[in-house]
Short mmCIF file of C-alpha atoms and ligand atoms in Angstrom, two decimals:
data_model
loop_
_atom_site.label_atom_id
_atom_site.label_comp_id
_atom_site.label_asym_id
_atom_site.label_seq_id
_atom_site.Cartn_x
_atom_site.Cartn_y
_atom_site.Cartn_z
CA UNK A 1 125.82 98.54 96.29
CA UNK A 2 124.75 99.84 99.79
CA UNK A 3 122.92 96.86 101.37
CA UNK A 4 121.48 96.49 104.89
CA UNK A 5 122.78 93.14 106.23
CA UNK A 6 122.23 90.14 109.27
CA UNK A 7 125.54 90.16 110.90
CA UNK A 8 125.27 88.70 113.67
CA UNK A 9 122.18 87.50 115.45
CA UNK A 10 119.90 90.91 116.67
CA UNK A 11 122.55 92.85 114.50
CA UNK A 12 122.01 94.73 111.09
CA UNK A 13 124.40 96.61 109.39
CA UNK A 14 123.86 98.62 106.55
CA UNK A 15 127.27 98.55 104.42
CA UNK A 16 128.73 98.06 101.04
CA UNK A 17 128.50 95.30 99.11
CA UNK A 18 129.69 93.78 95.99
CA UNK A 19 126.78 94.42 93.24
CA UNK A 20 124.46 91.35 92.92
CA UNK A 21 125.21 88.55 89.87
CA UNK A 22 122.81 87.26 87.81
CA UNK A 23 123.49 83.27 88.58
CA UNK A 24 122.24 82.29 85.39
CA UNK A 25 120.48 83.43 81.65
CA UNK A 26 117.41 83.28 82.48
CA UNK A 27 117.78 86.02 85.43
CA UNK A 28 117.44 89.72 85.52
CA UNK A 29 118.22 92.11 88.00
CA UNK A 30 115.94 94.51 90.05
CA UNK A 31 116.90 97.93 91.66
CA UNK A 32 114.46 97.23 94.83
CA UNK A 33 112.29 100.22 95.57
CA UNK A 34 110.23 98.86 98.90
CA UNK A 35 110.85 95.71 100.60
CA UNK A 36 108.84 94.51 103.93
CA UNK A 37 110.05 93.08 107.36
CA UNK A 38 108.39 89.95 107.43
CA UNK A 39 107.99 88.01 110.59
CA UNK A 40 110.62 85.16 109.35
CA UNK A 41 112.76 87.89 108.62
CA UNK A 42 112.75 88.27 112.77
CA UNK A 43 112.83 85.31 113.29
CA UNK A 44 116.23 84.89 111.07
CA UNK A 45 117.44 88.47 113.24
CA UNK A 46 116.89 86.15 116.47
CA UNK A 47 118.85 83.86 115.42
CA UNK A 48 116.37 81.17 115.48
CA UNK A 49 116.82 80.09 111.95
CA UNK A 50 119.22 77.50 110.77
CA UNK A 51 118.22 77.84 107.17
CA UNK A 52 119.85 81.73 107.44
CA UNK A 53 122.95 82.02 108.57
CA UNK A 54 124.63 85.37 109.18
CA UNK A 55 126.16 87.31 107.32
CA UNK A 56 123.07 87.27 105.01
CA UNK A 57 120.84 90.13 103.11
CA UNK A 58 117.51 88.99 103.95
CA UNK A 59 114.39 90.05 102.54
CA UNK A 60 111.78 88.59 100.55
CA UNK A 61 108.79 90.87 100.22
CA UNK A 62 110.19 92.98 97.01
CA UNK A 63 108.84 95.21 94.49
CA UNK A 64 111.21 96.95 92.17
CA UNK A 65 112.69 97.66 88.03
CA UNK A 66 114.27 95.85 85.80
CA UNK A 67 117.36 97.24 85.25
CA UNK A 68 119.43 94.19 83.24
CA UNK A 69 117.83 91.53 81.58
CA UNK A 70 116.11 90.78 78.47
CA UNK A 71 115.22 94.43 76.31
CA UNK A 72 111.14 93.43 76.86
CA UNK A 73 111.77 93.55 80.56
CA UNK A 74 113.46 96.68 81.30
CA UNK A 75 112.19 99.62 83.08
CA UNK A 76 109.47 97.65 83.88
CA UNK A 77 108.30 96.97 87.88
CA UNK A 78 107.98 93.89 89.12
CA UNK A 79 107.08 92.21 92.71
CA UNK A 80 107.21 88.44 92.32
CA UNK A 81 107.55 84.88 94.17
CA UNK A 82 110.76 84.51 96.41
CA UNK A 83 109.91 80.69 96.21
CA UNK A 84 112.15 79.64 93.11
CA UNK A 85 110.44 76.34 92.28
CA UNK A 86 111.49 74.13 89.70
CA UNK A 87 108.62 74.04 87.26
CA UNK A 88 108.82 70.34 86.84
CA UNK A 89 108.05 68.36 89.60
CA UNK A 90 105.16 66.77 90.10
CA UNK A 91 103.63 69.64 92.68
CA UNK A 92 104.59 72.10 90.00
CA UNK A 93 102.70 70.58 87.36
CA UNK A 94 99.78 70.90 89.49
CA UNK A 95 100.10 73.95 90.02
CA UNK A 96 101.15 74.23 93.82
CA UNK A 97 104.40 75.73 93.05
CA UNK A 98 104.80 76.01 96.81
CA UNK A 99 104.98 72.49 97.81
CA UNK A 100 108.20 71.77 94.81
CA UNK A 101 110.08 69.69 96.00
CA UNK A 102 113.50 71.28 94.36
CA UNK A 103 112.75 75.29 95.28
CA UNK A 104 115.12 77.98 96.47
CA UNK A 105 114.23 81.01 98.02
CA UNK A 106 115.42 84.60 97.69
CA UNK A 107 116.75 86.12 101.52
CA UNK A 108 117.66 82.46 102.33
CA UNK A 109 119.66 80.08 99.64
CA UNK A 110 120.05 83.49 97.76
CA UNK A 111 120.89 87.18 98.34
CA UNK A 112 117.28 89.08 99.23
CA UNK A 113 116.21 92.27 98.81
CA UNK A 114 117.54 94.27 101.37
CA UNK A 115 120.05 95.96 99.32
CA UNK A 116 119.72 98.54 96.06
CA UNK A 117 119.65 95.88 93.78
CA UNK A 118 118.97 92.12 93.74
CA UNK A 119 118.84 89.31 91.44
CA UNK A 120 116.01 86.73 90.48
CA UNK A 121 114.77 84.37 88.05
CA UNK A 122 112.76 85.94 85.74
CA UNK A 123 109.78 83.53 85.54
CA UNK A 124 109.07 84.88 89.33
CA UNK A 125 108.21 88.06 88.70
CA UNK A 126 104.88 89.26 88.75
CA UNK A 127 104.29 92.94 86.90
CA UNK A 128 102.74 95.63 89.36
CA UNK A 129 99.48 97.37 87.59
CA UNK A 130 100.45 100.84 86.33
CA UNK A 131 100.09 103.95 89.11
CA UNK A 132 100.24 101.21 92.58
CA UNK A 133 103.77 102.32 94.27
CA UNK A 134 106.29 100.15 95.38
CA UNK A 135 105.70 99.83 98.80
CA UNK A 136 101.67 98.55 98.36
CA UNK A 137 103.11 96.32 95.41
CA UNK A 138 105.94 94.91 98.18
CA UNK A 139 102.98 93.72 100.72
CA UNK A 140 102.32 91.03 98.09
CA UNK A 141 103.58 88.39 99.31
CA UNK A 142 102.25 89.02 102.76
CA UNK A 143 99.03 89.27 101.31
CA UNK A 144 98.58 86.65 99.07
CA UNK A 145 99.41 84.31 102.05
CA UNK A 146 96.34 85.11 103.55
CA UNK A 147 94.65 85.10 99.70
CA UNK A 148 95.44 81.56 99.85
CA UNK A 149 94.71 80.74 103.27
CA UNK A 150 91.40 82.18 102.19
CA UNK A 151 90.67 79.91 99.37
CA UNK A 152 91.59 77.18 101.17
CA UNK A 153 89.40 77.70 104.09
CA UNK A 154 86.71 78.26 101.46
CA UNK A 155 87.02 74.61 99.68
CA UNK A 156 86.41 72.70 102.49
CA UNK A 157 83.45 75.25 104.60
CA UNK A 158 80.53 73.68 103.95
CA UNK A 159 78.38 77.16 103.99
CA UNK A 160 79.86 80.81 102.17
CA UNK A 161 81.80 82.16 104.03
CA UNK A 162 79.27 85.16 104.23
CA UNK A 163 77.33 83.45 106.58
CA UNK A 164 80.33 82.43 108.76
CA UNK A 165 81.53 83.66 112.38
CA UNK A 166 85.30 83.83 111.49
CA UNK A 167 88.35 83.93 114.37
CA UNK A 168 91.58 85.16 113.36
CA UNK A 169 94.45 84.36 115.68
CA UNK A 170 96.79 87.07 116.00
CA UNK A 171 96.85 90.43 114.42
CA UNK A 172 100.40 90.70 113.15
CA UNK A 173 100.49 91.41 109.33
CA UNK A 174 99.15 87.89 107.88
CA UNK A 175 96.32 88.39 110.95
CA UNK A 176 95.81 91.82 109.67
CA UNK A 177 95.64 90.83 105.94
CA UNK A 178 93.04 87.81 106.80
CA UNK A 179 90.75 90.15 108.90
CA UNK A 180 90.79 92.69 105.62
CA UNK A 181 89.99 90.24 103.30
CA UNK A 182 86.87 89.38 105.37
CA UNK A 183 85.73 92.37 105.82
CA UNK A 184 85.94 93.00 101.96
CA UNK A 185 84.84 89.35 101.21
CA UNK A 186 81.22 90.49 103.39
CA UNK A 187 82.07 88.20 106.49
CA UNK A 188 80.46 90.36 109.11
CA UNK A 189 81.27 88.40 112.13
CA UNK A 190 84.88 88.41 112.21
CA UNK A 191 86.52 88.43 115.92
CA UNK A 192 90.46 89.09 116.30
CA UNK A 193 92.55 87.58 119.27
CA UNK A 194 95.38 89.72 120.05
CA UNK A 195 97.97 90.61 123.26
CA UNK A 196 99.48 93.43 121.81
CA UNK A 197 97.09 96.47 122.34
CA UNK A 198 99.06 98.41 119.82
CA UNK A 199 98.12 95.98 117.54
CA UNK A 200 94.51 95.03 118.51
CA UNK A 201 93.87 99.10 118.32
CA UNK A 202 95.27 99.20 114.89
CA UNK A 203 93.09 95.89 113.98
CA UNK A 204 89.90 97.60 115.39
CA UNK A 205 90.80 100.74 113.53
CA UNK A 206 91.49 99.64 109.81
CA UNK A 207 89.80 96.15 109.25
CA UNK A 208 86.90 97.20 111.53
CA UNK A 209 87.21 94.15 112.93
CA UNK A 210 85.83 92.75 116.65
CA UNK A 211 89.67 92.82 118.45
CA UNK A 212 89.62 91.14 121.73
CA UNK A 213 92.60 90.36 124.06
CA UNK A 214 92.65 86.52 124.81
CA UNK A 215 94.25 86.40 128.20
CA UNK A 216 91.76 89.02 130.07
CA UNK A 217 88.70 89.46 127.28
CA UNK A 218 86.18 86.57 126.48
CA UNK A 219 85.99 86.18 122.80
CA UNK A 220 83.25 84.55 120.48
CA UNK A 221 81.59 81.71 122.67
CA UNK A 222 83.70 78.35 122.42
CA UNK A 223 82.18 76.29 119.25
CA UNK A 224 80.66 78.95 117.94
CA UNK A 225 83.29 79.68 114.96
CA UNK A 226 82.56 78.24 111.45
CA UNK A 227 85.70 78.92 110.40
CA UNK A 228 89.03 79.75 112.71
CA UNK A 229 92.74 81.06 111.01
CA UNK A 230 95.15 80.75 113.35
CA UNK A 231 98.03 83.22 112.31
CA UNK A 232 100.33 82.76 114.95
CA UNK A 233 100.48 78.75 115.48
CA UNK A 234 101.61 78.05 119.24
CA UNK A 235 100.78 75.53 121.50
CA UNK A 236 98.64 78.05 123.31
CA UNK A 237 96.64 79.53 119.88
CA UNK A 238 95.89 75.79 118.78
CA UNK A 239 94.20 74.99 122.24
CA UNK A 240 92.35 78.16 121.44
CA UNK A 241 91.57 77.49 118.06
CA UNK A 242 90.39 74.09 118.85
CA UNK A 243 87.53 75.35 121.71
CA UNK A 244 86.59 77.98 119.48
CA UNK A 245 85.89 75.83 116.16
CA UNK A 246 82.29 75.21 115.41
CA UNK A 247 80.96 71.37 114.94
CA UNK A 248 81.68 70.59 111.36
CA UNK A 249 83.73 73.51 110.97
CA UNK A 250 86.82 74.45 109.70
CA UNK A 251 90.49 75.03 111.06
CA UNK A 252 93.10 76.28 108.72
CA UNK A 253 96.95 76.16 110.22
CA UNK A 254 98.47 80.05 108.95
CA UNK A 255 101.50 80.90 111.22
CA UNK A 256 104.03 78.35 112.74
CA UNK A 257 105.62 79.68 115.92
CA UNK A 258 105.94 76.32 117.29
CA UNK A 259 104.89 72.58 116.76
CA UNK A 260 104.32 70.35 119.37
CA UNK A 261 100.91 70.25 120.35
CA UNK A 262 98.48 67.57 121.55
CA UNK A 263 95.59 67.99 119.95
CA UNK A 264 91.71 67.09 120.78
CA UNK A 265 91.24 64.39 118.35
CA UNK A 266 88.34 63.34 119.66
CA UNK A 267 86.46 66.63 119.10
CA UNK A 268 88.85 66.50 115.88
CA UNK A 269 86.69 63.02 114.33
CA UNK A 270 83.51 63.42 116.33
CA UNK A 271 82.46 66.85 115.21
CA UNK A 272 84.17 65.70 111.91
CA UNK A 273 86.64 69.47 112.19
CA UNK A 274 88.66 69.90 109.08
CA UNK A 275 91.93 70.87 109.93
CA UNK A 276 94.22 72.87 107.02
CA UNK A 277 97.72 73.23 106.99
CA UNK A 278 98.88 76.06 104.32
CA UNK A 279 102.30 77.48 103.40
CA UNK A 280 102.96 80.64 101.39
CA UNK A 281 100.72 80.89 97.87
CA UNK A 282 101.12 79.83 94.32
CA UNK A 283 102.07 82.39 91.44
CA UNK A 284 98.08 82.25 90.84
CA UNK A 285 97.56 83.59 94.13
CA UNK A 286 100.21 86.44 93.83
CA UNK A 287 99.39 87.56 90.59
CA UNK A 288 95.04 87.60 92.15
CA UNK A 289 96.72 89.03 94.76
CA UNK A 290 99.04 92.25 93.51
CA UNK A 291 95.47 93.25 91.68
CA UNK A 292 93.43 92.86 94.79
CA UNK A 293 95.75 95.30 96.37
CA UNK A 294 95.73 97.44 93.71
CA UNK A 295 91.65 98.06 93.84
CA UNK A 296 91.33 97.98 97.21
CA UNK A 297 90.76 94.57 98.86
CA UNK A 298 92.88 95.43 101.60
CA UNK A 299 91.90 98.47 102.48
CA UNK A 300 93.97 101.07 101.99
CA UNK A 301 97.06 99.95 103.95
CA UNK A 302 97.86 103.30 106.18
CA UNK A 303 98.49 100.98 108.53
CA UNK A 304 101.98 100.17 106.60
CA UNK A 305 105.08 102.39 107.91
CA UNK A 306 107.74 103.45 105.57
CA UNK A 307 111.19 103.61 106.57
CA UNK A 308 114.52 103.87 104.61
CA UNK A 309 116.83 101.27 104.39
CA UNK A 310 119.90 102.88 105.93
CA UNK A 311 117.64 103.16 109.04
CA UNK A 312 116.74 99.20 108.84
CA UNK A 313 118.69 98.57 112.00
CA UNK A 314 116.42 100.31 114.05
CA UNK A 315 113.19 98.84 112.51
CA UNK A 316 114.17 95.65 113.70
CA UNK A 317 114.97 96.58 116.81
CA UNK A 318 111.54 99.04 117.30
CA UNK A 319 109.97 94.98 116.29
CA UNK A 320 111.79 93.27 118.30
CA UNK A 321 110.97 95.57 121.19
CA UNK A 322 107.44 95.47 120.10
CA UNK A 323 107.59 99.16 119.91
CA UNK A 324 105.93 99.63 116.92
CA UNK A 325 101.81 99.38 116.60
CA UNK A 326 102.90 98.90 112.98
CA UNK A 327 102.39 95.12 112.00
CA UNK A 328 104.22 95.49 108.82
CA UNK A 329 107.14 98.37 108.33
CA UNK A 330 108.24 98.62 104.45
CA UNK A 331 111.78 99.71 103.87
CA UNK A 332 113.08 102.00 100.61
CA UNK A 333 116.55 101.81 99.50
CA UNK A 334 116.33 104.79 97.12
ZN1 ZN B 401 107.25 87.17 104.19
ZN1 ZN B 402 109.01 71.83 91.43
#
């Protein structure tokens, strides 16, 4: 099979290579129709990721057909959770199949989806609703991390989030995805920090969003923000989130760029701020999430680029370059 693969570090090669296996019975195998460059896909391309060592097909955000596997499965699409978790544990038993403590995951202990065909355990897969295409059903996973950002935020805000001013830091995909979901949800102050004015025109355009540059443009007064997402997670964004949050409000922890920080406990216990880590989603939120999608939640994602696989090379480097006002470019192998 023809599969575009990390090399080297800022290298991709698209090349032959031998057919995916199924690695045991309960598996099937997918011919991948759209997969997405996610942003620890780059990261992995920079080299910055000791977990993915080249050579390695990447790729996580996959929608695609069952082409072997059990008869009930095949022919039919799928996206579905590149988190393999072990069903047992206790965090799996509770449902936060994201915190097991014995999980895999596909583009990094396993082959991904950058390639025609790739395999996966079976009880990942989450079916795509009949006439969404591939390429909507492959920002799933992107999406449903902001889904469950979302419903995190909301368990701990003390008023609906309605009534809340809202900051989302950074308006790369997840940033994107969170200021959508707003904006559908009926949060009508939302504010958007972003450098990239590619990006912040793109924000402004499609969630409708306020999208402000933090280094030269003052955004929403400092302790004015019931709740604040940061989406990028830097030293720099968790100063910012910090002076923006709102007495009793609410800070949820998105993106992870880096993490050492001091942070302002006092402001932390005396204006009793609630501060939320989250990491990736639970098969609850992907399978909430592929239907969300599907009706509309998100808008209608023209802000997605298509590209085909053979010319994945250049993708990354148009993202690496930050050439691309594009926060999320979806490649097809077919
Ligand atoms: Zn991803
Ligand atoms: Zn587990």
């Amino acid at each position: 099979m023809k599969a575009l693969v990390n090399t080297a570090p800022l290298q991709m090669t698209f090349r032959d290579e031998p057919d995916s296996v199924m690695l045991a019975d309960d598996e099937v195998t997918l011919r991948i129709d759209a997969v997405g460059i996610c942003g620890s896909d780059m990261h992995a391309y920079h080299g910055h990721d000791p977990r993915r060592v080249p050579p390695i097909i990447l790729g996580h955000e996959f929608a695609g057909e069952v082409t072997r596997g059990p008869s009930a499965l095949l022919g039919r699409r799928f996206t579905g959770n590149p988190l393999i978790a072990c069903g047992v544990c206790d965090y799996c038993v509770q449902g936060r199949s994201n915190l097991c403590s014995n999980r895999s995951m596909v583009g990094m202990t396993r082959p991904g989806a950058y390639a025609e065909f790739m395999t996966i355990p079976a009880k990942c897969l989450v079916e795509i609703p009949a006439g969404m295409s591939a390429s909507r059903a492959a920002l799933t996973e992107p999406a449903a991390t902001a889904l469950h950002a979302l419903h995190m935020a909301q368990r701990a805000a003390v008023r609906p989030i309605q009534e809340s001013t809202v900051l989302v830091i950074g308006g790369g995909a997840i940033g994107m995805f969170m200021a959508l979901l707003l904006m559908h949800y009926g949060v009508r102050h939302v504010h958007v920090a972003e450098t990239n004015p590619l990006r912040r025109a793109s924000v402004a355009k499609h969630a409708q969003a306020v999208a402000f540059d933090p280094i030269t443009e003052a955004g929403p007064q400092d302790g004015s923000c019931d709740i604040v997402f940061d989406c990028v997670g830097s030293k720099h964004t968790r100063t910012a989130a910090m002076k923006a949050v709102a007495h009793g409000g609410v800070w949820v922890h998105v993106g992870l760029q880096d993490w050492a920080s001091e942070i302002d406990m006092r402001k932390l216990t005396l204006a009793e701020i609630t501060l939320i880590g989250t990491y990736t989603y639970t098969m609850a939120d992907l399978r909430a999430t592929v239907n969300a999608l599907h009706q509309g939640s998100f808008g209608d994602c023209a802000w997605v680029e298509e590209r085909s696989l053979s010319d994945g090379a250049l993708a990354f480097a148009d993202l690496h370059e930050g050439k691309s006002a594009s926060a999320k470019i979806v490649l097809r192998p077919h």
